[in-house]
PDB file of C-alpha atoms in Angstrom:
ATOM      1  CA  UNK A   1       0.000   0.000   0.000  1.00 42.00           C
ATOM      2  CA  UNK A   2       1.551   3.114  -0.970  1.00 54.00           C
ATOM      3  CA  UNK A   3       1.606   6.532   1.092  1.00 57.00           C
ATOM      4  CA  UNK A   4      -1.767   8.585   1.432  1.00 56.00           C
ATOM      5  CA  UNK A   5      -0.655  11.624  -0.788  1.00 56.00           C
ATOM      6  CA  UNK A   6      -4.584  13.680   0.045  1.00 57.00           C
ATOM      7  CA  UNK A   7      -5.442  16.436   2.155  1.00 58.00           C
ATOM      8  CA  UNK A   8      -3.470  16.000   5.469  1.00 60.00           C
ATOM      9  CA  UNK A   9      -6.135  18.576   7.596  1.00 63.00           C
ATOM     10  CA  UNK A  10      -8.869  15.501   5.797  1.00 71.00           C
ATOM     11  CA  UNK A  11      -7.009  13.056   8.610  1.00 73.00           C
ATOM     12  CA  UNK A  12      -6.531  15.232  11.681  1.00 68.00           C
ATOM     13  CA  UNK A  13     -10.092  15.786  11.340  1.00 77.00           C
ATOM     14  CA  UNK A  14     -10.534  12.424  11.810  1.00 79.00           C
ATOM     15  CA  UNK A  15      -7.449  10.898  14.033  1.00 81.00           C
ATOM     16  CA  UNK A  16      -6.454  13.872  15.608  1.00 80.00           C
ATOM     17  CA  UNK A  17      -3.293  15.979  15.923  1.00 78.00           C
ATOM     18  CA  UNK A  18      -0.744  14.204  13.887  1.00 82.00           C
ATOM     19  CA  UNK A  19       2.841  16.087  14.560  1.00 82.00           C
ATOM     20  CA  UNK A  20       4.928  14.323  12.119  1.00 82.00           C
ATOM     21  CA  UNK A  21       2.155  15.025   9.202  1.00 79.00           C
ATOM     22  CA  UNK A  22       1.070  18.275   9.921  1.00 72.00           C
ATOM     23  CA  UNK A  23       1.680  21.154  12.415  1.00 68.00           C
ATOM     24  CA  UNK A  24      -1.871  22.839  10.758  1.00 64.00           C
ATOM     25  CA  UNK A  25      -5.051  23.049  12.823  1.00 60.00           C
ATOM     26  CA  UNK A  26      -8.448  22.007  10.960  1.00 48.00           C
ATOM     27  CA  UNK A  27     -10.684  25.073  11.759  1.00 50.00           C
ATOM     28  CA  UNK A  28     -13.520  22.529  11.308  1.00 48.00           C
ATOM     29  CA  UNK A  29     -15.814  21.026  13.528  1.00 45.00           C
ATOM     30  CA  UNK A  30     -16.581  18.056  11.559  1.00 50.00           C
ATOM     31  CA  UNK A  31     -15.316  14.699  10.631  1.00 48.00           C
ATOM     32  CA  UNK A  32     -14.426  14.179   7.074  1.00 52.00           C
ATOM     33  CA  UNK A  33     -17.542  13.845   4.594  1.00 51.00           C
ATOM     34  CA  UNK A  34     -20.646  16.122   3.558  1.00 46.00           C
ATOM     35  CA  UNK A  35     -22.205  15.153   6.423  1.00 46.00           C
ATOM     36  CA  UNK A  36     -19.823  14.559   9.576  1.00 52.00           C
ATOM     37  CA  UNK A  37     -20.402  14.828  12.431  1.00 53.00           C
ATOM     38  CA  UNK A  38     -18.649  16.947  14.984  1.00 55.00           C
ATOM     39  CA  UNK A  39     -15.799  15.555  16.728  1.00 51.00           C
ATOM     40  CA  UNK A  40     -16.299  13.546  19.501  1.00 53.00           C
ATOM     41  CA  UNK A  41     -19.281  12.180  18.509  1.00 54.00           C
ATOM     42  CA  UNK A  42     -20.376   9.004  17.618  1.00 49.00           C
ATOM     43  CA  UNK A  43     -17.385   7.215  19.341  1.00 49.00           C
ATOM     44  CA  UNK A  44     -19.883   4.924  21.274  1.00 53.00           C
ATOM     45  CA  UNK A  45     -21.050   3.030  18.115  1.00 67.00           C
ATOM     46  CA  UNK A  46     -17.663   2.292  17.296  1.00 78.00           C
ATOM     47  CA  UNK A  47     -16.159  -1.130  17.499  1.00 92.00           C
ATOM     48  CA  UNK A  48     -12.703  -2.359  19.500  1.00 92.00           C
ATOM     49  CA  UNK A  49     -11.499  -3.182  16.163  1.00 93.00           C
ATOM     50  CA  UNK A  50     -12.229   0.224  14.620  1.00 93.00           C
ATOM     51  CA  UNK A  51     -10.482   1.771  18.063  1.00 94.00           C
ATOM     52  CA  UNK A  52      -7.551  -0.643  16.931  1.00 95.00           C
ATOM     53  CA  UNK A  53      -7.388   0.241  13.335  1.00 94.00           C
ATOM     54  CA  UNK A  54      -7.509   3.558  14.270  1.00 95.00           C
ATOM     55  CA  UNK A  55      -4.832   3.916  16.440  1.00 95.00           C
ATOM     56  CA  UNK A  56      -2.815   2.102  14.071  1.00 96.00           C
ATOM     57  CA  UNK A  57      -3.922   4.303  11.423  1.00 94.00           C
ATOM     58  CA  UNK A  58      -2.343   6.997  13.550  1.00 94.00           C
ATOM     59  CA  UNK A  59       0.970   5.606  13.473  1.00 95.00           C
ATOM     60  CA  UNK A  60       0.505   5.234   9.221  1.00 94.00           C
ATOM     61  CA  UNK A  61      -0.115   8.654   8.661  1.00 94.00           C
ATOM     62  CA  UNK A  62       1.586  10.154  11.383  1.00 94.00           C
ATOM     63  CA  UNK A  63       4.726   8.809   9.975  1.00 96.00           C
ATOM     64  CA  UNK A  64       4.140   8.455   6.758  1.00 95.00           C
ATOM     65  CA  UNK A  65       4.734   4.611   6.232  1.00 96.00           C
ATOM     66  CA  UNK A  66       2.822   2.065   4.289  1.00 95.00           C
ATOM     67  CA  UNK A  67       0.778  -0.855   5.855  1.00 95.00           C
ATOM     68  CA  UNK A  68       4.201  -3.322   4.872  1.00 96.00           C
ATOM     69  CA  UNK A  69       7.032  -0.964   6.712  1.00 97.00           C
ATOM     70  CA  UNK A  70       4.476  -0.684   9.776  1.00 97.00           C
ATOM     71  CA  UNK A  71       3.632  -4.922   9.817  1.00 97.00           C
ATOM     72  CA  UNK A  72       7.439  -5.385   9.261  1.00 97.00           C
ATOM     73  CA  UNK A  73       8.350  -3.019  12.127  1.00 98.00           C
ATOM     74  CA  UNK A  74       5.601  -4.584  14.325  1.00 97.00           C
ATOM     75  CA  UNK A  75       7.395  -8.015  13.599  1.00 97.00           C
ATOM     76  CA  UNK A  76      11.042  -6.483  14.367  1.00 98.00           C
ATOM     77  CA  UNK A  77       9.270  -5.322  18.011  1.00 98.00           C
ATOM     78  CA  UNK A  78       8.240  -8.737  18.746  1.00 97.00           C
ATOM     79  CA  UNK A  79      11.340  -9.998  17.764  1.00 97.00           C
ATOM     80  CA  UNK A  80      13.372  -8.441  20.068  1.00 97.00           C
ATOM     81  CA  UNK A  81      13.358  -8.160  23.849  1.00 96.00           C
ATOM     82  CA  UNK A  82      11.762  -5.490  26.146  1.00 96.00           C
ATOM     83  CA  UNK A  83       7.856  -3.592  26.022  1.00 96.00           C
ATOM     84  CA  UNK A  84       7.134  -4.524  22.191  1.00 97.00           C
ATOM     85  CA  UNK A  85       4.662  -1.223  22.045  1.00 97.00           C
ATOM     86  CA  UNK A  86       7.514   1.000  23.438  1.00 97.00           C
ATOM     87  CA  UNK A  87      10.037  -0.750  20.837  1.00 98.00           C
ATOM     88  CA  UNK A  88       7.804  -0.380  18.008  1.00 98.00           C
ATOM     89  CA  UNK A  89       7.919   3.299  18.733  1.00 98.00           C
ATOM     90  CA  UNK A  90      11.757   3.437  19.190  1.00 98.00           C
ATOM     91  CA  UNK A  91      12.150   1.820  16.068  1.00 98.00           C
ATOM     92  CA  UNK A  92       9.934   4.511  14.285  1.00 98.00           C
ATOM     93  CA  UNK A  93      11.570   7.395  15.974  1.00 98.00           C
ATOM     94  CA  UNK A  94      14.939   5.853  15.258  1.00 98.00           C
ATOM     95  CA  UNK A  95      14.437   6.278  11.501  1.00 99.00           C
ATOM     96  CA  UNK A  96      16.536   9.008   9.692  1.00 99.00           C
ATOM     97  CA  UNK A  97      14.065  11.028   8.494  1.00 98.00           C
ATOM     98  CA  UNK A  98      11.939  11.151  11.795  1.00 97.00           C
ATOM     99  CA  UNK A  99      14.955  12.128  13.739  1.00 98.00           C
ATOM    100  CA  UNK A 100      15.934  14.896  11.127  1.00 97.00           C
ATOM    101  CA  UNK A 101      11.737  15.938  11.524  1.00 96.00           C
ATOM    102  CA  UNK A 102      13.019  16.167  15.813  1.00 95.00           C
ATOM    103  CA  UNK A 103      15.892  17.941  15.032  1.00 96.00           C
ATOM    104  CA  UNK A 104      14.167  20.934  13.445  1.00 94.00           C
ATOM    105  CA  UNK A 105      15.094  20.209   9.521  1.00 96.00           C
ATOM    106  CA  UNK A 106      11.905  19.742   8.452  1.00 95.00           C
ATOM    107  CA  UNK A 107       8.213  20.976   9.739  1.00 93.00           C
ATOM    108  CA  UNK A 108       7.137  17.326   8.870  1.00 94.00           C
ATOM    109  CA  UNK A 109       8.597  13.893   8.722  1.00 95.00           C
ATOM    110  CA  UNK A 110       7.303  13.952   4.663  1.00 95.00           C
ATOM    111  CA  UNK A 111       9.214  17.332   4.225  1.00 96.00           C
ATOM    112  CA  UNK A 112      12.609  15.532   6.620  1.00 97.00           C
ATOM    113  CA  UNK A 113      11.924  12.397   3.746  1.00 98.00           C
ATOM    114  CA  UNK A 114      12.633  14.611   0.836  1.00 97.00           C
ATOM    115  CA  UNK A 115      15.864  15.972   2.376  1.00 98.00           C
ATOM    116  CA  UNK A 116      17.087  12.926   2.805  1.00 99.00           C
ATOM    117  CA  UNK A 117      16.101  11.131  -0.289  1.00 98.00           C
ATOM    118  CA  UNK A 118      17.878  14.156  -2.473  1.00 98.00           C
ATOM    119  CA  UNK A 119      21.388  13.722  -0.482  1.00 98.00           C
ATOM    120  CA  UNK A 120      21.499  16.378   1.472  1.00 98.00           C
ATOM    121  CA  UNK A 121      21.704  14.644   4.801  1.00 98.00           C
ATOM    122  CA  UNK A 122      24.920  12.820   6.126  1.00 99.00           C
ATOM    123  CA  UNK A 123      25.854  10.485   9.254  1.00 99.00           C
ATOM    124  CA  UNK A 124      28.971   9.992  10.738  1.00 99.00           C
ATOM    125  CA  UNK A 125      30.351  12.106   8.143  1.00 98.00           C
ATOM    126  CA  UNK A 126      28.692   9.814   4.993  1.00 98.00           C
ATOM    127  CA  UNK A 127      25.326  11.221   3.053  1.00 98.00           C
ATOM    128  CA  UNK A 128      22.764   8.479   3.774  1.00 98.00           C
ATOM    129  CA  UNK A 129      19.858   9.225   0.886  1.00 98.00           C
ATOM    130  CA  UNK A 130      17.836   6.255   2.695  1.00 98.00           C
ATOM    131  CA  UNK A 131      14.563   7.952   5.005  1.00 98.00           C
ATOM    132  CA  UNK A 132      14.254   4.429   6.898  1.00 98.00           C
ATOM    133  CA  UNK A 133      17.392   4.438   7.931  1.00 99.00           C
ATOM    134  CA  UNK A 134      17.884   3.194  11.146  1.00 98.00           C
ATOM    135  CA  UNK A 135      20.217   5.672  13.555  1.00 99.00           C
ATOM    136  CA  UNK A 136      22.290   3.874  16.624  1.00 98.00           C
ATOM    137  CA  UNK A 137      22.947   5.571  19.613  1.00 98.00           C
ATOM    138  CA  UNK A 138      26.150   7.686  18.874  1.00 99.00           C
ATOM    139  CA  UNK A 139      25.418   9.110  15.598  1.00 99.00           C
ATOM    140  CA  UNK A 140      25.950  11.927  14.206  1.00 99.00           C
ATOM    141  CA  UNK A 141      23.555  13.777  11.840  1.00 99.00           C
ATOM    142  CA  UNK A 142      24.568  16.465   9.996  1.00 98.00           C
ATOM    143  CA  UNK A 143      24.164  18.627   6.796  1.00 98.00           C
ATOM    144  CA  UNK A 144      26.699  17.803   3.728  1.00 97.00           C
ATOM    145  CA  UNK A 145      28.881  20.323   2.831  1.00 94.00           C
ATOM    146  CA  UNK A 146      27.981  23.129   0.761  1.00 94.00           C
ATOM    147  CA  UNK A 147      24.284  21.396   0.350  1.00 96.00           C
ATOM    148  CA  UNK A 148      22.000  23.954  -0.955  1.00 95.00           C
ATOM    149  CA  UNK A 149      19.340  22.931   1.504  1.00 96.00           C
ATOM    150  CA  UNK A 150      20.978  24.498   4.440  1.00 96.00           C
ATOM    151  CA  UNK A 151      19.445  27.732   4.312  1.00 95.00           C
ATOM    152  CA  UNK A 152      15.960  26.248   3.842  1.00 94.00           C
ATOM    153  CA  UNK A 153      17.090  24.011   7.371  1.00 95.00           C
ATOM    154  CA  UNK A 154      17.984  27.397   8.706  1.00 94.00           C
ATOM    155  CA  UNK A 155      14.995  28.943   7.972  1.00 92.00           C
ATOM    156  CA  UNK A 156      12.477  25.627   8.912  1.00 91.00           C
ATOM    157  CA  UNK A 157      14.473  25.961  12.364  1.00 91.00           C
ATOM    158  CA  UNK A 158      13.282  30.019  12.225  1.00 87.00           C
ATOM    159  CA  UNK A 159       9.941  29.782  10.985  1.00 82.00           C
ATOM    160  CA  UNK A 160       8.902  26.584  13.263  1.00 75.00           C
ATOM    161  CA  UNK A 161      10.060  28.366  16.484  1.00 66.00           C
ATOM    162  CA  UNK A 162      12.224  25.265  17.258  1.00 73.00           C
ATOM    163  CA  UNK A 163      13.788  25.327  20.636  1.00 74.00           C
ATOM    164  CA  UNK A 164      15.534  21.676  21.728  1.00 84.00           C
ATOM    165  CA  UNK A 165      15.037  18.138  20.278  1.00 91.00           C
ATOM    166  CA  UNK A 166      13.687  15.591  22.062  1.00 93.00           C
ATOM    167  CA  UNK A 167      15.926  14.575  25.469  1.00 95.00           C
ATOM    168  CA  UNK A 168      17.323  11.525  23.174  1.00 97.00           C
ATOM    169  CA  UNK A 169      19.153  13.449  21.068  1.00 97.00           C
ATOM    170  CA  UNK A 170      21.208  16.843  21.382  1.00 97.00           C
ATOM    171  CA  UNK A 171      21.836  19.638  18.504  1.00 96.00           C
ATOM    172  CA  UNK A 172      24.444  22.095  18.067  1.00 95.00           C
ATOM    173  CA  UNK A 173      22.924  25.008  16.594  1.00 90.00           C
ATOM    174  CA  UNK A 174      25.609  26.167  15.178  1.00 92.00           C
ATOM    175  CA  UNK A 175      27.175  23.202  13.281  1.00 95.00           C
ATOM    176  CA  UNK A 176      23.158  22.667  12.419  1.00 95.00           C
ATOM    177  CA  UNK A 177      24.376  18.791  14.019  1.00 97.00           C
ATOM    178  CA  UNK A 178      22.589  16.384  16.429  1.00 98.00           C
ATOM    179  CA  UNK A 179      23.878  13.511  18.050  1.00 98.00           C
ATOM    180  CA  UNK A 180      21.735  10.778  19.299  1.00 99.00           C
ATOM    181  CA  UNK A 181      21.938   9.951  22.807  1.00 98.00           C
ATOM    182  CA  UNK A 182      19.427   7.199  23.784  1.00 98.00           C
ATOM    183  CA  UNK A 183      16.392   5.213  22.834  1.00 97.00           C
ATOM    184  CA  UNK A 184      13.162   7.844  23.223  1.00 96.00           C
ATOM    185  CA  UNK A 185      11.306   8.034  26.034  1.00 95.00           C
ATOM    186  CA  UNK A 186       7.822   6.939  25.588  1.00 93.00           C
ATOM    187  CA  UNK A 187       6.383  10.457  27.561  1.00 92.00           C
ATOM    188  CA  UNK A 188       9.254  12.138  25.155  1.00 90.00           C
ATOM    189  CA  UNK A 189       6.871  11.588  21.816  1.00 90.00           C
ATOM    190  CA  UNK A 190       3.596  13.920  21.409  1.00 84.00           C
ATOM    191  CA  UNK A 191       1.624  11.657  19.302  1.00 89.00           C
ATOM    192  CA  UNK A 192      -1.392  10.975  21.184  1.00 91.00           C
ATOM    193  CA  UNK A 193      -1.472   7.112  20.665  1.00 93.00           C
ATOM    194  CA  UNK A 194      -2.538   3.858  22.765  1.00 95.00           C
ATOM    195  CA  UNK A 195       0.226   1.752  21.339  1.00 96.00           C
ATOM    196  CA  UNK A 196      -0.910  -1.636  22.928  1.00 96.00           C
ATOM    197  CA  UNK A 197      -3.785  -1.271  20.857  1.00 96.00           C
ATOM    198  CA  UNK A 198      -1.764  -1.080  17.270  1.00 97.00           C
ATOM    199  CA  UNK A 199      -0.113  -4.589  18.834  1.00 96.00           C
ATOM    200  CA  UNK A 200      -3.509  -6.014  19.371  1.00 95.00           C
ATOM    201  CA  UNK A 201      -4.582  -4.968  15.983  1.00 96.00           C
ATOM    202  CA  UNK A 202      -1.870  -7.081  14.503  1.00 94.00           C
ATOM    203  CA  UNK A 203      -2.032  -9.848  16.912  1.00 90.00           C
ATOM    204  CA  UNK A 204      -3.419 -12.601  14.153  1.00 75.00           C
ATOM    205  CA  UNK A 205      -1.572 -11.980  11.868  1.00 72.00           C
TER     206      UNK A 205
END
């Protein structure tokens, strides 16, 4: 399934404040459709496995990954040892272009994607043009020399009012370079999600 390329206030109507996708508020009152209703209702008719599939729906759009990367990171989770909800997570914010989208490059993780993709992003000193790249504690992510980009990174990092990453990572404003420190915190990420729900939704499968 490929990325949802639509309107991106069409899904916060409907999921919610979605940082990675959008930093826009929806002036509307309504969910999505000619006749929506406003938000917050209708939430009793729906099902545990529409609560599940929207949660998980959540994670999709909020960092813009198809239904195979998400079921493939869900399987890495499980795989390894520890809270499989808060590793899922850790593996999502560990990507490249989510961690450029914390640093301040980008105002969303699709805009971070495209800054990667086009070569403008290095770590440890190499240009990595892959978005799902996964970071390890100890690198360092930087912009390559003389990339034309760098005054649009200077100005997202103006115009979005950033102030600090994330605790995991650090940034030196004036090399325009962040380091990553740790695994993220799960009270660290502002996605409003029930994780443990995105695990259930998978849990046949």
């Amino acid at each position: 399934m490929s990325r949802y390329r639509g309107p991106k206030l069409r899904i916060t109507r409907r999921l919610g404040d979605l940082p990675g996708l959008t930093q826009k508020k929806s002036k509307k009152t309504t969910r999505p459709g000619q006749h929506g209703k406003n938000l917050g209702e209708g939430k009793k008719k729906t099902t545990e496995y529409g609560i599940r599939l929207e949660e998980k729906q959540k994670l999709k759009f909020n960092y813009g990954i198809s239904e195979n990367q998400l079921y493939h990171y869900i399987k890495e989770a499980r795989r390894r040892n520890g809270v499989t909800g808060l590793i899922l997570l850790q593996l999502l914010e560990m990507r490249l272009d989510t961690i450029c989208f914390s640093l301040g490059y980008a105002p969303t993780i699709a805009a971070a994607r495209q800054l990667v993709n086009h070569g403008h992003i290095i770590v440890n000193d190499k240009v990595i043009d892959i978005p799902s790249f996964q970071c390890q504690i100890g690198d360092v992510i930087g912009i390559k020399s003389k990339s034309p980009a760098k005054k649009i990174i200077e100005n997202n990092l103006k115009t979005i009012n950033f102030s600090a990453p994330p605790a995991h990572l650090t940034f030196n404003k004036e090399k325009l370079e962040g380091v990553v420190q740790n695994y993220c915190d799960r009270s660290e990420l502002l996605l409003d999600l029930n994780e443990l729900l995105v695990i259930e939704y998978y849990s046949r499968r």
